[in-house]
Amino acid sequence: MKQVLVLDCTMRDGSRTRQLLDAFLHGVNSETAEVTVLPLASMDLKPLVNEWFDSRQVLLEEDDRTNPRFDLAHQFADADLIVAAAPYWDYSFPALFKIYIENISVDGITFGSGEDGLSGLCKAEKFVYLTTRGGFAKSKSYDDQAYSYLDSIRSMLGYGEVIPVAAIGMDVQGFDAESELNRACQEAEALARELTKTS
Ligand SMILES: Cc1cc2nc3c(=O)[nH]c(=O)nc-3n(C[C@H](O)[C@H](O)[C@H](O)COP(=O)(O)O)c2cc1C
């Protein structure tokens, strides 16, 4: 079974990004894929600061990488497919998503370091990034700092291609946001079918 790790960083009831994620999940083939959803907003994730930073350093110095503190990092490293759903906030994703990344970026688990620099240890061949945007910013453009970040850190974490699916113009008056969201939902569902089809 393909292990699909879903990072649900949707932030409110009635979230359109959540609808996009639901469409993706609808397309997942349950005969080939096992899905684990992490609801980031309910997980009490902490940024690496003060005691939370210091205690992590101690564990790494003691080479204690089986400590439960690193369970999220092992889970990320072992996933075959990663799916992140996050609304487009301030040209990027919500800070909560970066806090999750801080917690899974662990030397010796999700990446290694040696004389040649950093090398990724994550198995996932694809990383699907689902979002909805208030305005008309296009995926992979300069204004899409979420994609550029996710694409950039894959050289450290080692997962494969980042595939964005976005619905745009959600908050533009007079724009048919409903049709655009439906179009993106169909794209997400078809992508899930393709990524989890029987080989
Ligand atoms: C805190 C915040 C920041 C936002 N920043 C942007 C932005 O920089 N550009 C933009 O086009 N829309 C922005 N939006 C609008 C959202 O991208 C848009 O409403 C999106 O569909 C929200 O997703 P949701 O329905 O899943 O919550 C922002 C909304 C919020 C609440």
mmCIF file of C-alpha atoms and ligand atoms in Angstrom:
data_model
loop_
_atom_site.group_PDB
_atom_site.id
_atom_site.type_symbol
_atom_site.label_atom_id
_atom_site.label_comp_id
_atom_site.label_asym_id
_atom_site.label_seq_id
_atom_site.Cartn_x
_atom_site.Cartn_y
_atom_site.Cartn_z
ATOM 1 C CA MET A 1 0.000 0.000 0.000
ATOM 2 C CA LYS A 2 1.141 3.504 -0.840
ATOM 3 C CA GLN A 3 1.348 5.642 2.314
ATOM 4 C CA VAL A 4 -0.286 9.018 1.660
ATOM 5 C CA LEU A 5 0.434 11.685 4.259
ATOM 6 C CA VAL A 6 -2.011 14.616 4.175
ATOM 7 C CA LEU A 7 -0.985 17.860 5.872
ATOM 8 C CA ASP A 8 -4.306 19.622 6.423
ATOM 9 C CA CYS A 9 -3.412 23.242 7.119
ATOM 10 C CA THR A 10 -6.896 24.591 6.431
ATOM 11 C CA MET A 11 -7.830 27.258 8.914
ATOM 12 C CA ARG A 12 -11.554 27.784 9.165
ATOM 13 C CA ASP A 13 -15.019 26.243 8.869
ATOM 14 C CA GLY A 14 -16.243 26.503 5.297
ATOM 15 C CA SER A 15 -12.688 26.559 3.946
ATOM 16 C CA ARG A 16 -12.513 26.368 0.150
ATOM 17 C CA THR A 17 -9.056 24.835 0.416
ATOM 18 C CA ARG A 18 -10.660 22.102 2.497
ATOM 19 C CA GLN A 19 -13.136 21.485 -0.359
ATOM 20 C CA LEU A 20 -10.181 21.088 -2.695
ATOM 21 C CA LEU A 21 -8.616 18.598 -0.290
ATOM 22 C CA ASP A 22 -11.901 16.689 -0.005
ATOM 23 C CA ALA A 23 -12.017 16.407 -3.801
ATOM 24 C CA PHE A 24 -8.458 15.065 -3.833
ATOM 25 C CA LEU A 25 -9.280 12.528 -1.109
ATOM 26 C CA HIS A 26 -12.381 11.466 -3.067
ATOM 27 C CA GLY A 27 -10.116 10.525 -5.970
ATOM 28 C CA VAL A 28 -7.698 8.428 -3.902
ATOM 29 C CA ASN A 29 -7.885 4.726 -4.706
ATOM 30 C CA SER A 30 -8.354 2.986 -1.342
ATOM 31 C CA GLU A 31 -7.139 -0.306 -2.824
ATOM 32 C CA THR A 32 -3.668 1.059 -3.441
ATOM 33 C CA ALA A 33 -3.311 3.860 -0.915
ATOM 34 C CA GLU A 34 -3.621 4.311 2.820
ATOM 35 C CA VAL A 35 -4.284 7.892 3.892
ATOM 36 C CA THR A 36 -3.204 9.570 7.133
ATOM 37 C CA VAL A 37 -4.536 13.086 7.672
ATOM 38 C CA LEU A 38 -2.765 15.458 10.065
ATOM 39 C CA PRO A 39 -5.064 18.344 11.098
ATOM 40 C CA LEU A 40 -2.276 20.842 11.789
ATOM 41 C CA ALA A 41 -4.539 23.449 13.404
ATOM 42 C CA SER A 42 -5.527 20.985 16.177
ATOM 43 C CA MET A 43 -2.077 19.604 16.904
ATOM 44 C CA ASP A 44 -0.622 22.241 19.205
ATOM 45 C CA LEU A 45 2.540 22.491 17.116
ATOM 46 C CA LYS A 46 5.183 24.718 18.657
ATOM 47 C CA PRO A 47 7.786 26.878 16.909
ATOM 48 C CA LEU A 48 11.421 26.071 17.675
ATOM 49 C CA VAL A 49 12.113 28.632 20.361
ATOM 50 C CA ASN A 50 13.549 28.679 23.909
ATOM 51 C CA GLU A 51 13.047 25.385 25.797
ATOM 52 C CA TRP A 52 11.456 23.671 22.782
ATOM 53 C CA PHE A 53 14.582 24.451 20.763
ATOM 54 C CA ASP A 54 17.042 23.562 23.566
ATOM 55 C CA SER A 55 15.445 20.194 24.368
ATOM 56 C CA ARG A 56 15.638 19.243 20.691
ATOM 57 C CA GLN A 57 19.341 20.087 20.578
ATOM 58 C CA VAL A 58 19.958 17.839 23.601
ATOM 59 C CA LEU A 59 18.167 14.901 21.949
ATOM 60 C CA LEU A 60 20.174 15.376 18.741
ATOM 61 C CA GLU A 61 23.459 15.588 20.660
ATOM 62 C CA GLU A 62 22.528 12.351 22.439
ATOM 63 C CA ASP A 63 21.613 10.849 19.057
ATOM 64 C CA ASP A 64 18.158 10.005 20.451
ATOM 65 C CA ARG A 65 16.261 9.999 17.170
ATOM 66 C CA THR A 66 13.678 7.451 18.327
ATOM 67 C CA ASN A 67 12.321 9.897 20.911
ATOM 68 C CA PRO A 68 8.549 10.522 20.332
ATOM 69 C CA ARG A 69 9.491 14.136 19.752
ATOM 70 C CA PHE A 70 10.636 13.027 16.280
ATOM 71 C CA ASP A 71 7.623 10.870 15.344
ATOM 72 C CA LEU A 72 6.360 13.509 12.897
ATOM 73 C CA ALA A 73 9.733 13.627 11.159
ATOM 74 C CA HIS A 74 9.853 9.824 10.741
ATOM 75 C CA GLN A 75 6.287 9.851 9.421
ATOM 76 C CA PHE A 76 7.176 12.550 6.864
ATOM 77 C CA ALA A 77 10.333 10.726 5.773
ATOM 78 C CA ASP A 78 8.485 7.413 5.296
ATOM 79 C CA ALA A 79 5.480 8.699 3.301
ATOM 80 C CA ASP A 80 5.237 7.661 -0.355
ATOM 81 C CA LEU A 81 3.105 10.643 -1.318
ATOM 82 C CA ILE A 82 2.724 13.927 0.546
ATOM 83 C CA VAL A 83 -0.292 16.211 0.107
ATOM 84 C CA ALA A 84 -0.420 19.671 1.678
ATOM 85 C CA ALA A 85 -3.604 21.754 1.720
ATOM 86 C CA ALA A 86 -3.097 25.350 2.823
ATOM 87 C CA PRO A 87 -4.839 28.614 1.939
ATOM 88 C CA TYR A 88 -2.802 31.317 0.225
ATOM 89 C CA TRP A 89 -1.956 33.826 2.939
ATOM 90 C CA ASP A 90 0.305 36.811 2.451
ATOM 91 C CA TYR A 91 1.723 35.395 -0.801
ATOM 92 C CA SER A 92 2.548 32.095 0.877
ATOM 93 C CA PHE A 93 1.078 29.550 3.312
ATOM 94 C CA PRO A 94 0.029 30.211 6.944
ATOM 95 C CA ALA A 95 2.827 30.375 9.536
ATOM 96 C CA LEU A 96 1.426 27.177 11.060
ATOM 97 C CA PHE A 97 2.659 25.257 8.045
ATOM 98 C CA LYS A 98 6.202 26.587 8.485
ATOM 99 C CA ILE A 99 6.038 25.520 12.147
ATOM 100 C CA TYR A 100 5.185 21.996 10.987
ATOM 101 C CA ILE A 101 8.197 22.089 8.639
ATOM 102 C CA GLU A 102 10.440 23.222 11.526
ATOM 103 C CA ASN A 103 9.299 20.194 13.477
ATOM 104 C CA ILE A 104 9.976 17.648 10.717
ATOM 105 C CA SER A 105 13.303 19.043 9.481
ATOM 106 C CA VAL A 106 15.600 16.844 11.527
ATOM 107 C CA ASP A 107 19.192 15.982 10.688
ATOM 108 C CA GLY A 108 19.477 12.196 10.474
ATOM 109 C CA ILE A 109 15.751 11.629 9.838
ATOM 110 C CA THR A 110 14.455 13.765 6.967
ATOM 111 C CA PHE A 111 17.865 14.863 5.726
ATOM 112 C CA GLY A 112 21.504 13.995 6.208
ATOM 113 C CA SER A 113 24.575 16.209 6.276
ATOM 114 C CA GLY A 114 28.065 15.357 5.153
ATOM 115 C CA GLU A 115 31.135 16.797 3.487
ATOM 116 C CA ASP A 116 29.168 17.423 0.316
ATOM 117 C CA GLY A 117 26.427 19.323 2.147
ATOM 118 C CA LEU A 118 22.852 18.267 2.786
ATOM 119 C CA SER A 119 21.060 15.333 1.225
ATOM 120 C CA GLY A 120 17.404 14.381 1.441
ATOM 121 C CA LEU A 121 16.179 11.225 3.179
ATOM 122 C CA CYS A 122 12.465 11.499 2.358
ATOM 123 C CA LYS A 123 10.925 8.783 0.190
ATOM 124 C CA ALA A 124 7.988 10.625 -1.378
ATOM 125 C CA GLU A 125 8.244 10.843 -5.148
ATOM 126 C CA LYS A 126 5.594 13.556 -5.397
ATOM 127 C CA PHE A 127 4.404 16.429 -3.221
ATOM 128 C CA VAL A 128 0.932 17.747 -4.062
ATOM 129 C CA TYR A 129 0.251 21.316 -2.951
ATOM 130 C CA LEU A 130 -3.435 22.324 -2.847
ATOM 131 C CA THR A 131 -4.436 25.939 -2.325
ATOM 132 C CA THR A 132 -7.070 28.571 -2.982
ATOM 133 C CA ARG A 133 -6.226 32.232 -3.534
ATOM 134 C CA GLY A 134 -8.275 35.374 -3.023
ATOM 135 C CA GLY A 135 -6.751 37.109 -6.050
ATOM 136 C CA PHE A 136 -5.410 35.971 -9.396
ATOM 137 C CA ALA A 137 -1.814 35.032 -8.495
ATOM 138 C CA LYS A 138 -0.739 32.127 -10.675
ATOM 139 C CA SER A 139 0.945 28.940 -9.445
ATOM 140 C CA LYS A 140 4.739 28.851 -9.886
ATOM 141 C CA SER A 141 4.821 32.629 -10.444
ATOM 142 C CA TYR A 142 6.964 35.015 -8.385
ATOM 143 C CA ASP A 143 3.861 35.712 -6.254
ATOM 144 C CA ASP A 144 3.545 32.032 -5.336
ATOM 145 C CA GLN A 145 6.105 31.936 -2.541
ATOM 146 C CA ALA A 146 4.567 28.760 -1.134
ATOM 147 C CA TYR A 147 5.422 26.767 -4.248
ATOM 148 C CA SER A 148 8.890 28.271 -4.499
ATOM 149 C CA TYR A 149 9.603 27.390 -0.844
ATOM 150 C CA LEU A 150 8.309 23.818 -1.180
ATOM 151 C CA ASP A 151 10.269 23.349 -4.390
ATOM 152 C CA SER A 152 13.421 24.851 -2.890
ATOM 153 C CA ILE A 153 13.568 22.777 0.313
ATOM 154 C CA ARG A 154 13.128 19.543 -1.591
ATOM 155 C CA SER A 155 16.846 19.748 -2.347
ATOM 156 C CA MET A 156 17.345 19.388 1.430
ATOM 157 C CA LEU A 157 14.515 16.957 2.249
ATOM 158 C CA GLY A 158 14.728 14.888 -0.912
ATOM 159 C CA TYR A 159 11.084 14.432 -1.890
ATOM 160 C CA GLY A 160 10.244 14.583 -5.592
ATOM 161 C CA GLU A 161 8.273 16.891 -7.869
ATOM 162 C CA VAL A 162 5.946 19.467 -6.307
ATOM 163 C CA ILE A 163 2.589 19.546 -8.129
ATOM 164 C CA PRO A 164 0.434 22.606 -7.385
ATOM 165 C CA VAL A 165 -3.341 22.666 -7.818
ATOM 166 C CA ALA A 166 -4.943 26.049 -7.154
ATOM 167 C CA ALA A 167 -8.285 27.776 -7.414
ATOM 168 C CA ILE A 168 -7.772 31.505 -7.940
ATOM 169 C CA GLY A 169 -9.917 34.634 -7.769
ATOM 170 C CA MET A 170 -11.905 33.346 -4.779
ATOM 171 C CA ASP A 171 -12.472 36.842 -3.339
ATOM 172 C CA VAL A 172 -12.726 38.859 -6.555
ATOM 173 C CA GLN A 173 -16.101 40.587 -6.890
ATOM 174 C CA GLY A 174 -17.976 39.628 -10.034
ATOM 175 C CA PHE A 175 -15.711 36.645 -10.730
ATOM 176 C CA ASP A 176 -17.333 33.226 -10.954
ATOM 177 C CA ALA A 177 -15.413 31.767 -8.009
ATOM 178 C CA GLU A 178 -17.724 28.778 -7.723
ATOM 179 C CA SER A 179 -16.934 27.564 -11.258
ATOM 180 C CA GLU A 180 -13.209 28.102 -10.689
ATOM 181 C CA LEU A 181 -13.321 26.113 -7.441
ATOM 182 C CA ASN A 182 -15.251 23.312 -9.180
ATOM 183 C CA ARG A 183 -12.655 23.248 -11.970
ATOM 184 C CA ALA A 184 -9.804 22.995 -9.448
ATOM 185 C CA CYS A 185 -11.660 20.274 -7.495
ATOM 186 C CA GLN A 186 -11.978 18.216 -10.687
ATOM 187 C CA GLU A 187 -8.268 18.714 -11.352
ATOM 188 C CA ALA A 188 -7.421 17.611 -7.790
ATOM 189 C CA GLU A 189 -9.632 14.529 -7.991
ATOM 190 C CA ALA A 190 -8.173 13.476 -11.356
ATOM 191 C CA LEU A 191 -4.650 13.971 -10.023
ATOM 192 C CA ALA A 192 -5.393 11.767 -6.992
ATOM 193 C CA ARG A 193 -6.753 9.050 -9.303
ATOM 194 C CA GLU A 194 -3.633 9.228 -11.457
ATOM 195 C CA LEU A 195 -1.213 9.154 -8.499
ATOM 196 C CA THR A 196 -2.923 6.175 -6.809
ATOM 197 C CA LYS A 197 -3.994 4.138 -9.837
ATOM 198 C CA THR A 198 -3.357 0.413 -9.913
ATOM 199 C CA SER A 199 -0.037 -0.170 -11.622
HETATM 200 C C1 LIG B 1 -4.755 36.106 6.712
HETATM 201 C C2 LIG B 1 -5.107 36.080 5.237
HETATM 202 C C3 LIG B 1 -4.162 36.443 4.302
HETATM 203 C C4 LIG B 1 -4.480 36.423 2.939
HETATM 204 N N1 LIG B 1 -3.532 36.800 2.037
HETATM 205 C C5 LIG B 1 -3.848 36.806 0.715
HETATM 206 C C6 LIG B 1 -2.886 37.233 -0.256
HETATM 207 O O1 LIG B 1 -1.752 37.592 0.049
HETATM 208 N N2 LIG B 1 -3.265 37.231 -1.558
HETATM 209 C C7 LIG B 1 -4.510 36.824 -1.969
HETATM 210 O O2 LIG B 1 -4.771 36.797 -3.172
HETATM 211 N N3 LIG B 1 -5.431 36.391 -1.054
HETATM 212 C C8 LIG B 1 -5.132 36.388 0.251
HETATM 213 N N4 LIG B 1 -6.055 35.978 1.170
HETATM 214 C C9 LIG B 1 -7.353 35.438 0.693
HETATM 215 C C10 LIG B 1 -7.321 33.904 0.674
HETATM 216 O O3 LIG B 1 -6.248 33.422 -0.100
HETATM 217 C C11 LIG B 1 -8.602 33.307 0.102
HETATM 218 O O4 LIG B 1 -9.740 33.846 0.725
HETATM 219 C C12 LIG B 1 -8.599 31.787 0.227
HETATM 220 O O5 LIG B 1 -9.575 31.230 -0.623
HETATM 221 C C13 LIG B 1 -8.852 31.363 1.676
HETATM 222 O O6 LIG B 1 -8.898 29.966 1.729
HETATM 223 P P1 LIG B 1 -9.972 29.183 2.628
HETATM 224 O O7 LIG B 1 -11.330 29.436 2.033
HETATM 225 O O8 LIG B 1 -9.531 27.774 2.517
HETATM 226 O O9 LIG B 1 -9.849 29.711 4.017
HETATM 227 C C14 LIG B 1 -5.764 36.012 2.521
HETATM 228 C C15 LIG B 1 -6.723 35.652 3.488
HETATM 229 C C16 LIG B 1 -6.404 35.690 4.828
HETATM 230 C C17 LIG B 1 -7.459 35.310 5.852
#
